[in-house]
């Protein structure tokens, strides 16, 4: 038997706030009722605010983030289209695999796991593409396997500088709603996310932001699709309905989680993620360990991938955390297995949870054989939180 709280410090699914869980505990309802749109139309409008788009559309598919990846590709491209992608972690790798399986002609740039999207290489390839053969450019905004956040705005700049007309696809599954993301400002054509990361919900919704340009491309794109067809969704969504049975419980949860995001303020949510992530990073530095991310400009505010010392197996750290301390950390994926463990720090999170994560990581690391001084990481994070917690947050607490 396990007593007390089970700790989830993985980068998705993230912790679901109690009020969001309760908001989903509602009776089944008529998805064709005349007032059903009161719920769904508000969700579309508020998801646009999270994506920071005024001109784009939002689709919500029952599915996970991977479904939204597929919806983005199949609706806007043609079999055999040339696309430019890069691989620098497990998620960017999986998106490349999907694109290949769907029959795209993928030009892949491999970069080190720990680096970000290769902007200057993208610039070179796009500059050489005088005939406009490249139909789409893909960016994994936050590579969850390595804890790297890439510069989407820079990719947009190089596309504009060579007047390239390709569609810009961005995987924002572990960034949207947690790290600054600007669909309109960055000219993102397809913005992919899911429900179980920054949106603090169970898995089950694949969410896709689609620009006007991408909607136009969908009118002539010939890749096969049925379930994901934009036109079917658009026709029904206009009045708040769906072409098939939608997961209404998740919609009620989404309503509540969006309310929480806007009550806190999207900018404040993003600032909180930065503050909490910095606490994790200070802790890791105090242990004398390195992140997989190669440079501070790439550090992710939603997940940190931590290299364990030579001679320590990161799988032991995970196992000890799980078996002894009721705690899940993220594993090292693919080539990082055994070398890395991850701390997910996104969604419904506060300072106390970060300190708990660091302190249990210290115990698990030490038991797995790492030379880590108890309290070192926790102390470094405490020192940071003591100075960084904004006075508004303190005032708000005082007022409550
Ligand atoms: C979680 C994640 C996905 C996959 O989403 P699923 O919901 O598991 O299908 C894709 N990309 C990134 C960057 C992710 O973090």
Tab-separated table of C-alpha atoms and ligand atoms in Angstrom:
chain	number	residue	atom	x	y	z
A	1	UNK	CA	0.000	0.000	0.000
A	2	UNK	CA	1.166	3.479	-0.764
A	3	UNK	CA	0.369	6.359	1.516
A	4	UNK	CA	0.301	10.055	0.762
A	5	UNK	CA	0.636	11.833	-2.551
A	6	UNK	CA	1.949	10.193	-5.692
A	7	UNK	CA	4.215	12.718	-7.372
A	8	UNK	CA	4.121	13.223	-11.095
A	9	UNK	CA	7.098	15.179	-12.391
A	10	UNK	CA	6.917	14.047	-15.993
A	11	UNK	CA	6.427	16.407	-18.933
A	12	UNK	CA	3.004	15.013	-19.740
A	13	UNK	CA	0.490	13.973	-18.795
A	14	UNK	CA	0.815	16.736	-16.235
A	15	UNK	CA	-1.017	17.176	-12.956
A	16	UNK	CA	-4.691	17.970	-13.422
A	17	UNK	CA	-5.937	20.551	-10.909
A	18	UNK	CA	-8.605	19.229	-8.564
A	19	UNK	CA	-11.165	21.767	-9.813
A	20	UNK	CA	-10.540	20.695	-13.401
A	21	UNK	CA	-11.021	17.040	-12.486
A	22	UNK	CA	-14.265	17.913	-10.769
A	23	UNK	CA	-15.441	20.018	-13.688
A	24	UNK	CA	-15.296	16.859	-15.813
A	25	UNK	CA	-17.544	14.951	-13.468
A	26	UNK	CA	-20.788	15.910	-15.174
A	27	UNK	CA	-23.630	13.837	-16.595
A	28	UNK	CA	-23.552	12.976	-20.259
A	29	UNK	CA	-25.227	15.570	-22.398
A	30	UNK	CA	-26.857	15.882	-25.774
A	31	UNK	CA	-24.210	16.821	-28.292
A	32	UNK	CA	-26.925	18.043	-30.647
A	33	UNK	CA	-28.749	20.144	-28.077
A	34	UNK	CA	-29.522	23.697	-29.199
A	35	UNK	CA	-27.279	25.186	-26.512
A	36	UNK	CA	-24.276	22.863	-27.014
A	37	UNK	CA	-22.472	25.607	-28.912
A	38	UNK	CA	-22.484	27.781	-25.788
A	39	UNK	CA	-19.750	25.507	-24.482
A	40	UNK	CA	-17.769	24.767	-27.628
A	41	UNK	CA	-17.759	28.166	-29.331
A	42	UNK	CA	-16.200	29.652	-26.195
A	43	UNK	CA	-13.509	26.968	-26.259
A	44	UNK	CA	-12.577	27.761	-29.860
A	45	UNK	CA	-12.396	31.477	-29.071
A	46	UNK	CA	-10.287	30.994	-25.957
A	47	UNK	CA	-7.915	28.501	-27.573
A	48	UNK	CA	-7.255	31.206	-30.176
A	49	UNK	CA	-6.244	33.507	-27.323
A	50	UNK	CA	-3.850	30.855	-26.002
A	51	UNK	CA	-2.348	30.451	-29.489
A	52	UNK	CA	-2.334	34.234	-29.876
A	53	UNK	CA	-4.118	34.191	-33.185
A	54	UNK	CA	-6.914	36.413	-34.380
A	55	UNK	CA	-7.014	35.324	-38.000
A	56	UNK	CA	-6.489	31.591	-37.528
A	57	UNK	CA	-8.999	28.813	-36.855
A	58	UNK	CA	-8.841	26.148	-34.189
A	59	UNK	CA	-9.815	22.502	-34.534
A	60	UNK	CA	-10.202	20.138	-31.595
A	61	UNK	CA	-9.885	16.467	-32.495
A	62	UNK	CA	-10.632	13.627	-30.127
A	63	UNK	CA	-7.113	12.172	-30.141
A	64	UNK	CA	-3.711	13.131	-28.814
A	65	UNK	CA	-1.070	15.546	-30.061
A	66	UNK	CA	-0.014	12.950	-32.617
A	67	UNK	CA	-3.475	13.138	-34.193
A	68	UNK	CA	-3.054	16.883	-34.631
A	69	UNK	CA	0.349	16.273	-36.297
A	70	UNK	CA	-1.406	14.006	-38.795
A	71	UNK	CA	-4.349	16.352	-39.306
A	72	UNK	CA	-1.948	19.210	-40.074
A	73	UNK	CA	-0.064	17.231	-42.712
A	74	UNK	CA	-2.899	15.405	-44.424
A	75	UNK	CA	-5.088	18.473	-44.826
A	76	UNK	CA	-2.548	20.813	-46.346
A	77	UNK	CA	-0.009	18.812	-48.377
A	78	UNK	CA	0.098	16.504	-51.392
A	79	UNK	CA	1.726	13.072	-51.634
A	80	UNK	CA	5.366	13.490	-52.668
A	81	UNK	CA	5.608	17.127	-51.578
A	82	UNK	CA	9.061	18.147	-50.483
A	83	UNK	CA	9.241	19.354	-46.878
A	84	UNK	CA	12.101	20.590	-44.713
A	85	UNK	CA	12.408	19.068	-41.243
A	86	UNK	CA	15.032	18.660	-38.545
A	87	UNK	CA	15.732	16.001	-35.938
A	88	UNK	CA	17.188	16.764	-32.542
A	89	UNK	CA	15.241	14.582	-30.131
A	90	UNK	CA	12.648	11.837	-29.963
A	91	UNK	CA	9.623	13.992	-30.792
A	92	UNK	CA	11.146	15.694	-33.816
A	93	UNK	CA	12.275	12.206	-34.912
A	94	UNK	CA	8.752	10.812	-34.646
A	95	UNK	CA	7.296	13.690	-36.650
A	96	UNK	CA	9.835	12.992	-39.430
A	97	UNK	CA	8.832	9.319	-39.390
A	98	UNK	CA	5.186	10.230	-39.704
A	99	UNK	CA	5.863	12.583	-42.609
A	100	UNK	CA	7.777	9.820	-44.395
A	101	UNK	CA	5.062	7.255	-43.735
A	102	UNK	CA	2.466	9.623	-45.127
A	103	UNK	CA	4.433	9.838	-48.360
A	104	UNK	CA	6.146	13.198	-48.147
A	105	UNK	CA	9.593	13.732	-49.639
A	106	UNK	CA	11.341	14.729	-46.438
A	107	UNK	CA	14.585	16.670	-46.469
A	108	UNK	CA	15.864	16.003	-42.943
A	109	UNK	CA	18.611	17.899	-41.196
A	110	UNK	CA	20.098	15.958	-38.292
A	111	UNK	CA	21.540	18.017	-35.509
A	112	UNK	CA	22.891	17.073	-32.090
A	113	UNK	CA	20.362	16.080	-29.443
A	114	UNK	CA	20.677	19.112	-27.242
A	115	UNK	CA	20.771	21.624	-30.075
A	116	UNK	CA	17.744	23.441	-31.462
A	117	UNK	CA	16.254	23.987	-34.885
A	118	UNK	CA	19.129	24.689	-37.308
A	119	UNK	CA	18.058	28.144	-38.419
A	120	UNK	CA	21.037	29.004	-40.600
A	121	UNK	CA	20.891	25.615	-42.338
A	122	UNK	CA	17.180	26.196	-42.950
A	123	UNK	CA	18.102	29.604	-44.386
A	124	UNK	CA	20.670	28.027	-46.708
A	125	UNK	CA	18.292	25.342	-48.014
A	126	UNK	CA	15.400	27.731	-48.432
A	127	UNK	CA	17.667	30.249	-50.165
A	128	UNK	CA	18.748	27.572	-52.658
A	129	UNK	CA	15.176	26.531	-53.345
A	130	UNK	CA	14.590	28.985	-56.176
A	131	UNK	CA	11.806	26.883	-57.682
A	132	UNK	CA	9.852	26.819	-54.436
A	133	UNK	CA	9.909	23.022	-54.283
A	134	UNK	CA	9.828	23.007	-50.489
A	135	UNK	CA	6.153	23.135	-49.565
A	136	UNK	CA	6.467	23.146	-45.807
A	137	UNK	CA	8.988	23.875	-43.075
A	138	UNK	CA	8.660	22.051	-39.748
A	139	UNK	CA	9.806	23.169	-36.316
A	140	UNK	CA	9.522	21.328	-33.018
A	141	UNK	CA	9.202	24.369	-30.759
A	142	UNK	CA	9.923	22.554	-27.518
A	143	UNK	CA	11.732	19.229	-27.896
A	144	UNK	CA	10.449	17.421	-24.833
A	145	UNK	CA	13.079	14.682	-25.005
A	146	UNK	CA	16.012	17.063	-24.616
A	147	UNK	CA	14.499	20.094	-22.892
A	148	UNK	CA	15.292	22.416	-25.781
A	149	UNK	CA	13.185	25.357	-26.909
A	150	UNK	CA	13.832	26.589	-30.437
A	151	UNK	CA	13.429	30.014	-31.954
A	152	UNK	CA	10.347	29.866	-34.175
A	153	UNK	CA	10.438	33.608	-34.875
A	154	UNK	CA	13.939	33.189	-36.320
A	155	UNK	CA	12.687	30.501	-38.709
A	156	UNK	CA	9.907	32.833	-39.835
A	157	UNK	CA	12.499	35.588	-40.403
A	158	UNK	CA	14.674	33.434	-42.640
A	159	UNK	CA	11.614	32.302	-44.599
A	160	UNK	CA	10.592	35.918	-45.123
A	161	UNK	CA	14.122	37.013	-45.997
A	162	UNK	CA	14.167	34.662	-48.954
A	163	UNK	CA	10.513	35.341	-49.759
A	164	UNK	CA	9.796	31.672	-49.299
A	165	UNK	CA	6.181	30.687	-49.584
A	166	UNK	CA	6.250	27.350	-47.712
A	167	UNK	CA	3.806	26.625	-44.923
A	168	UNK	CA	5.282	26.803	-41.422
A	169	UNK	CA	4.345	23.816	-39.215
A	170	UNK	CA	5.104	24.076	-35.513
A	171	UNK	CA	4.838	21.364	-32.865
A	172	UNK	CA	3.929	23.270	-29.725
A	173	UNK	CA	2.629	20.292	-27.760
A	174	UNK	CA	4.875	20.967	-24.754
A	175	UNK	CA	5.135	24.748	-25.152
A	176	UNK	CA	1.708	26.164	-25.967
A	177	UNK	CA	0.102	27.563	-22.834
A	178	UNK	CA	3.416	27.454	-20.919
A	179	UNK	CA	6.109	29.104	-23.038
A	180	UNK	CA	5.629	32.224	-25.146
A	181	UNK	CA	3.968	31.202	-28.409
A	182	UNK	CA	2.715	33.663	-31.028
A	183	UNK	CA	0.916	32.104	-33.934
A	184	UNK	CA	0.110	35.339	-35.798
A	185	UNK	CA	3.302	37.264	-35.036
A	186	UNK	CA	5.463	34.329	-36.083
A	187	UNK	CA	3.362	33.473	-39.123
A	188	UNK	CA	2.756	29.927	-37.958
A	189	UNK	CA	0.435	28.123	-40.386
A	190	UNK	CA	-0.180	24.921	-38.441
A	191	UNK	CA	0.205	25.022	-34.649
A	192	UNK	CA	-0.068	21.623	-32.996
A	193	UNK	CA	-0.832	20.939	-29.374
A	194	UNK	CA	-2.588	18.475	-27.092
A	195	UNK	CA	-4.620	18.551	-23.909
A	196	UNK	CA	-2.300	16.798	-21.441
A	197	UNK	CA	0.598	19.210	-21.097
A	198	UNK	CA	0.276	22.947	-20.528
A	199	UNK	CA	-3.507	22.710	-20.678
A	200	UNK	CA	-3.547	20.555	-17.529
A	201	UNK	CA	-6.039	17.959	-18.779
A	202	UNK	CA	-6.009	14.231	-19.388
A	203	UNK	CA	-4.810	13.139	-22.819
A	204	UNK	CA	-7.590	12.984	-25.376
A	205	UNK	CA	-7.656	16.201	-27.364
A	206	UNK	CA	-5.438	16.979	-30.342
A	207	UNK	CA	-5.635	20.710	-30.858
A	208	UNK	CA	-4.655	22.461	-34.058
A	209	UNK	CA	-4.362	26.129	-34.948
A	210	UNK	CA	-4.695	26.725	-38.695
A	211	UNK	CA	-3.834	29.969	-40.498
A	212	UNK	CA	-5.906	31.395	-43.343
A	213	UNK	CA	-3.111	30.418	-45.713
A	214	UNK	CA	-3.230	26.808	-44.472
A	215	UNK	CA	-7.039	26.775	-44.779
A	216	UNK	CA	-6.639	27.880	-48.404
A	217	UNK	CA	-4.026	25.152	-49.006
A	218	UNK	CA	-6.469	22.582	-47.629
A	219	UNK	CA	-8.916	23.354	-50.441
A	220	UNK	CA	-6.590	21.821	-53.041
A	221	UNK	CA	-4.374	19.489	-50.996
A	222	UNK	CA	-4.733	15.932	-52.269
A	223	UNK	CA	-3.350	13.826	-49.450
A	224	UNK	CA	-5.908	11.256	-48.311
A	225	UNK	CA	-7.825	12.061	-45.192
A	226	UNK	CA	-11.292	11.389	-43.843
A	227	UNK	CA	-11.599	11.643	-40.084
A	228	UNK	CA	-9.329	14.705	-39.993
A	229	UNK	CA	-10.935	16.602	-42.918
A	230	UNK	CA	-10.881	20.336	-42.148
A	231	UNK	CA	-13.908	21.028	-44.333
A	232	UNK	CA	-16.128	18.614	-42.381
A	233	UNK	CA	-14.946	20.034	-39.086
A	234	UNK	CA	-15.342	23.610	-40.248
A	235	UNK	CA	-18.891	23.101	-41.476
A	236	UNK	CA	-20.048	21.661	-38.156
A	237	UNK	CA	-17.819	23.727	-35.834
A	238	UNK	CA	-19.220	26.973	-37.207
A	239	UNK	CA	-22.285	26.481	-35.019
A	240	UNK	CA	-20.407	24.637	-32.253
A	241	UNK	CA	-21.091	21.049	-33.346
A	242	UNK	CA	-18.870	18.182	-34.438
A	243	UNK	CA	-19.000	15.674	-37.312
A	244	UNK	CA	-18.820	12.872	-34.731
A	245	UNK	CA	-19.355	12.406	-30.994
A	246	UNK	CA	-17.105	14.836	-29.162
A	247	UNK	CA	-15.635	14.098	-25.708
A	248	UNK	CA	-17.848	16.463	-23.754
A	249	UNK	CA	-16.248	15.705	-20.375
A	250	UNK	CA	-12.895	16.852	-21.671
A	251	UNK	CA	-14.566	19.989	-23.010
A	252	UNK	CA	-15.856	20.833	-19.541
A	253	UNK	CA	-12.371	20.252	-18.176
A	254	UNK	CA	-10.906	22.439	-20.918
A	255	UNK	CA	-13.383	25.192	-20.066
A	256	UNK	CA	-12.159	25.143	-16.463
A	257	UNK	CA	-8.463	24.966	-17.324
A	258	UNK	CA	-8.755	27.860	-19.780
A	259	UNK	CA	-10.525	29.879	-17.087
A	260	UNK	CA	-7.610	29.193	-14.770
A	261	UNK	CA	-5.084	30.276	-17.387
A	262	UNK	CA	-6.903	33.556	-18.005
A	263	UNK	CA	-7.551	34.173	-14.300
A	264	UNK	CA	-3.828	33.924	-13.680
A	265	UNK	CA	-3.123	35.719	-16.972
A	266	UNK	CA	-1.376	34.056	-19.908
A	267	UNK	CA	1.699	36.270	-19.456
A	268	UNK	CA	1.803	35.435	-15.747
A	269	UNK	CA	1.501	31.717	-16.547
A	270	UNK	CA	4.482	32.026	-18.879
A	271	UNK	CA	6.469	34.009	-16.293
A	272	UNK	CA	5.665	31.422	-13.625
A	273	UNK	CA	6.929	28.625	-15.846
A	274	UNK	CA	10.160	30.547	-16.331
A	275	UNK	CA	10.569	31.173	-12.617
A	276	UNK	CA	9.911	27.557	-11.643
A	277	UNK	CA	12.129	26.204	-14.425
A	278	UNK	CA	14.947	28.443	-13.263
A	279	UNK	CA	14.584	26.936	-9.787
A	280	UNK	CA	15.058	23.462	-11.270
A	281	UNK	CA	18.065	24.632	-13.255
A	282	UNK	CA	19.709	26.231	-10.213
A	283	UNK	CA	19.193	22.966	-8.362
A	284	UNK	CA	20.760	20.915	-11.144
A	285	UNK	CA	23.717	23.287	-11.323
A	286	UNK	CA	24.213	22.958	-7.569
A	287	UNK	CA	24.429	19.177	-7.986
A	288	UNK	CA	27.212	19.788	-10.499
A	289	UNK	CA	25.213	18.111	-13.247
A	290	UNK	CA	24.564	19.252	-16.812
A	291	UNK	CA	21.446	19.650	-18.865
A	292	UNK	CA	21.188	18.068	-22.295
A	293	UNK	CA	20.369	21.500	-23.760
A	294	UNK	CA	23.614	22.837	-25.154
A	295	UNK	CA	23.212	26.494	-24.359
A	296	UNK	CA	21.234	28.651	-21.910
A	297	UNK	CA	19.360	30.288	-24.812
A	298	UNK	CA	17.880	26.848	-25.547
A	299	UNK	CA	16.768	25.972	-22.020
A	300	UNK	CA	13.171	24.854	-21.878
A	301	UNK	CA	10.867	26.304	-19.266
A	302	UNK	CA	8.674	23.188	-19.299
A	303	UNK	CA	11.103	20.280	-19.016
A	304	UNK	CA	14.725	19.774	-17.994
A	305	UNK	CA	16.688	16.782	-19.266
A	306	UNK	CA	19.470	16.099	-16.788
A	307	UNK	CA	22.608	14.091	-17.506
A	308	UNK	CA	23.474	11.782	-14.650
A	309	UNK	CA	27.157	11.462	-13.667
A	310	UNK	CA	29.407	8.888	-15.312
A	311	UNK	CA	28.890	5.467	-13.718
A	312	UNK	CA	25.274	6.150	-12.710
A	313	UNK	CA	22.400	4.570	-14.630
A	314	UNK	CA	19.534	7.043	-14.988
A	315	UNK	CA	17.136	4.067	-15.134
A	316	UNK	CA	18.051	3.354	-11.508
A	317	UNK	CA	17.183	6.923	-10.572
A	318	UNK	CA	13.763	6.485	-12.178
A	319	UNK	CA	13.161	3.101	-10.596
A	320	UNK	CA	14.173	4.223	-7.123
A	321	UNK	CA	12.048	7.356	-7.389
A	322	UNK	CA	9.051	5.308	-8.471
A	323	UNK	CA	9.376	2.335	-6.133
A	324	UNK	CA	10.591	4.018	-2.971
A	325	UNK	CA	9.272	7.535	-3.173
A	326	UNK	CA	6.010	7.325	-5.151
A	327	UNK	CA	7.533	9.647	-7.682
A	328	UNK	CA	7.709	9.617	-11.450
A	329	UNK	CA	10.416	11.497	-13.269
A	330	UNK	CA	10.652	11.473	-17.056
A	331	UNK	CA	12.871	8.830	-18.597
A	332	UNK	CA	15.714	9.333	-21.029
A	333	UNK	CA	14.186	8.612	-24.430
A	334	UNK	CA	15.789	6.547	-27.195
A	335	UNK	CA	19.531	7.265	-27.316
A	336	UNK	CA	19.329	9.137	-23.999
A	337	UNK	CA	18.051	6.075	-22.082
A	338	UNK	CA	20.179	5.401	-19.017
A	339	UNK	CA	22.082	8.659	-19.410
A	340	UNK	CA	19.349	11.143	-18.675
A	341	UNK	CA	16.326	11.653	-16.496
A	342	UNK	CA	13.873	14.492	-16.949
A	343	UNK	CA	11.941	16.703	-14.621
A	344	UNK	CA	8.718	17.974	-16.160
A	345	UNK	CA	7.851	21.398	-14.770
A	346	UNK	CA	4.768	22.517	-16.577
A	347	UNK	CA	1.105	23.008	-15.991
A	348	UNK	CA	-0.375	23.122	-12.516
A	349	UNK	CA	2.850	23.638	-10.566
A	350	UNK	CA	4.250	25.774	-7.768
A	351	UNK	CA	7.454	26.311	-5.810
A	352	UNK	CA	6.675	23.625	-3.256
A	353	UNK	CA	6.243	21.022	-5.967
A	354	UNK	CA	9.557	21.969	-7.557
A	355	UNK	CA	11.310	21.709	-4.200
A	356	UNK	CA	9.711	18.313	-3.656
A	357	UNK	CA	10.889	17.175	-7.078
A	358	UNK	CA	14.443	18.313	-6.386
A	359	UNK	CA	14.556	16.783	-2.946
A	360	UNK	CA	13.231	13.400	-4.125
A	361	UNK	CA	15.601	13.527	-7.086
A	362	UNK	CA	18.467	14.042	-4.636
A	363	UNK	CA	17.416	10.968	-2.674
A	364	UNK	CA	16.983	8.882	-5.814
A	365	UNK	CA	20.261	10.056	-7.340
A	366	UNK	CA	22.203	9.341	-4.156
A	367	UNK	CA	20.704	5.902	-3.853
A	368	UNK	CA	21.580	5.225	-7.482
A	369	UNK	CA	25.205	6.010	-6.667
A	370	UNK	CA	25.585	9.674	-7.564
A	371	UNK	CA	27.661	11.896	-5.292
A	372	UNK	CA	25.045	14.491	-4.484
A	373	UNK	CA	25.014	16.553	-1.336
A	374	UNK	CA	21.599	16.402	0.280
A	375	UNK	CA	19.873	19.744	0.217
A	376	UNK	CA	22.256	21.317	-2.284
A	377	UNK	CA	19.783	21.496	-5.152
A	378	UNK	CA	16.867	22.264	-2.892
A	379	UNK	CA	18.807	25.073	-1.227
A	380	UNK	CA	19.828	26.630	-4.527
A	381	UNK	CA	16.217	26.589	-5.708
A	382	UNK	CA	15.002	28.054	-2.413
A	383	UNK	CA	17.522	30.860	-2.694
A	384	UNK	CA	16.257	31.596	-6.189
A	385	UNK	CA	12.584	31.467	-5.233
A	386	UNK	CA	13.207	33.751	-2.251
A	387	UNK	CA	14.504	36.438	-4.561
A	388	UNK	CA	12.437	35.759	-7.692
A	389	UNK	CA	8.880	35.305	-6.474
A	390	UNK	CA	7.235	38.508	-7.671
A	391	UNK	CA	5.782	40.880	-5.118
A	392	UNK	CA	2.369	40.696	-6.881
A	393	UNK	CA	2.242	36.978	-6.103
A	394	UNK	CA	2.980	37.756	-2.451
A	395	UNK	CA	0.330	40.482	-2.360
A	396	UNK	CA	-2.201	38.178	-3.940
A	397	UNK	CA	-1.551	35.593	-1.255
A	398	UNK	CA	-1.858	38.249	1.446
A	399	UNK	CA	-5.222	39.325	-0.011
A	400	UNK	CA	-6.642	35.798	-0.062
B	1	LIG	C1	3.885	14.932	-25.943
B	1	LIG	C2	4.428	15.417	-27.235
B	1	LIG	C3	3.939	14.961	-28.466
B	1	LIG	C4	3.006	13.801	-28.609
B	1	LIG	O1	1.798	14.048	-28.130
B	1	LIG	P1	0.798	12.839	-27.801
B	1	LIG	O2	-0.276	13.617	-27.171
B	1	LIG	O3	1.506	11.900	-26.903
B	1	LIG	O4	0.399	12.245	-29.070
B	1	LIG	C5	4.424	15.537	-29.614
B	1	LIG	N1	5.351	16.480	-29.583
B	1	LIG	C6	5.865	16.930	-28.424
B	1	LIG	C7	6.908	17.984	-28.475
B	1	LIG	C8	5.420	16.415	-27.225
B	1	LIG	O5	5.937	16.853	-26.075
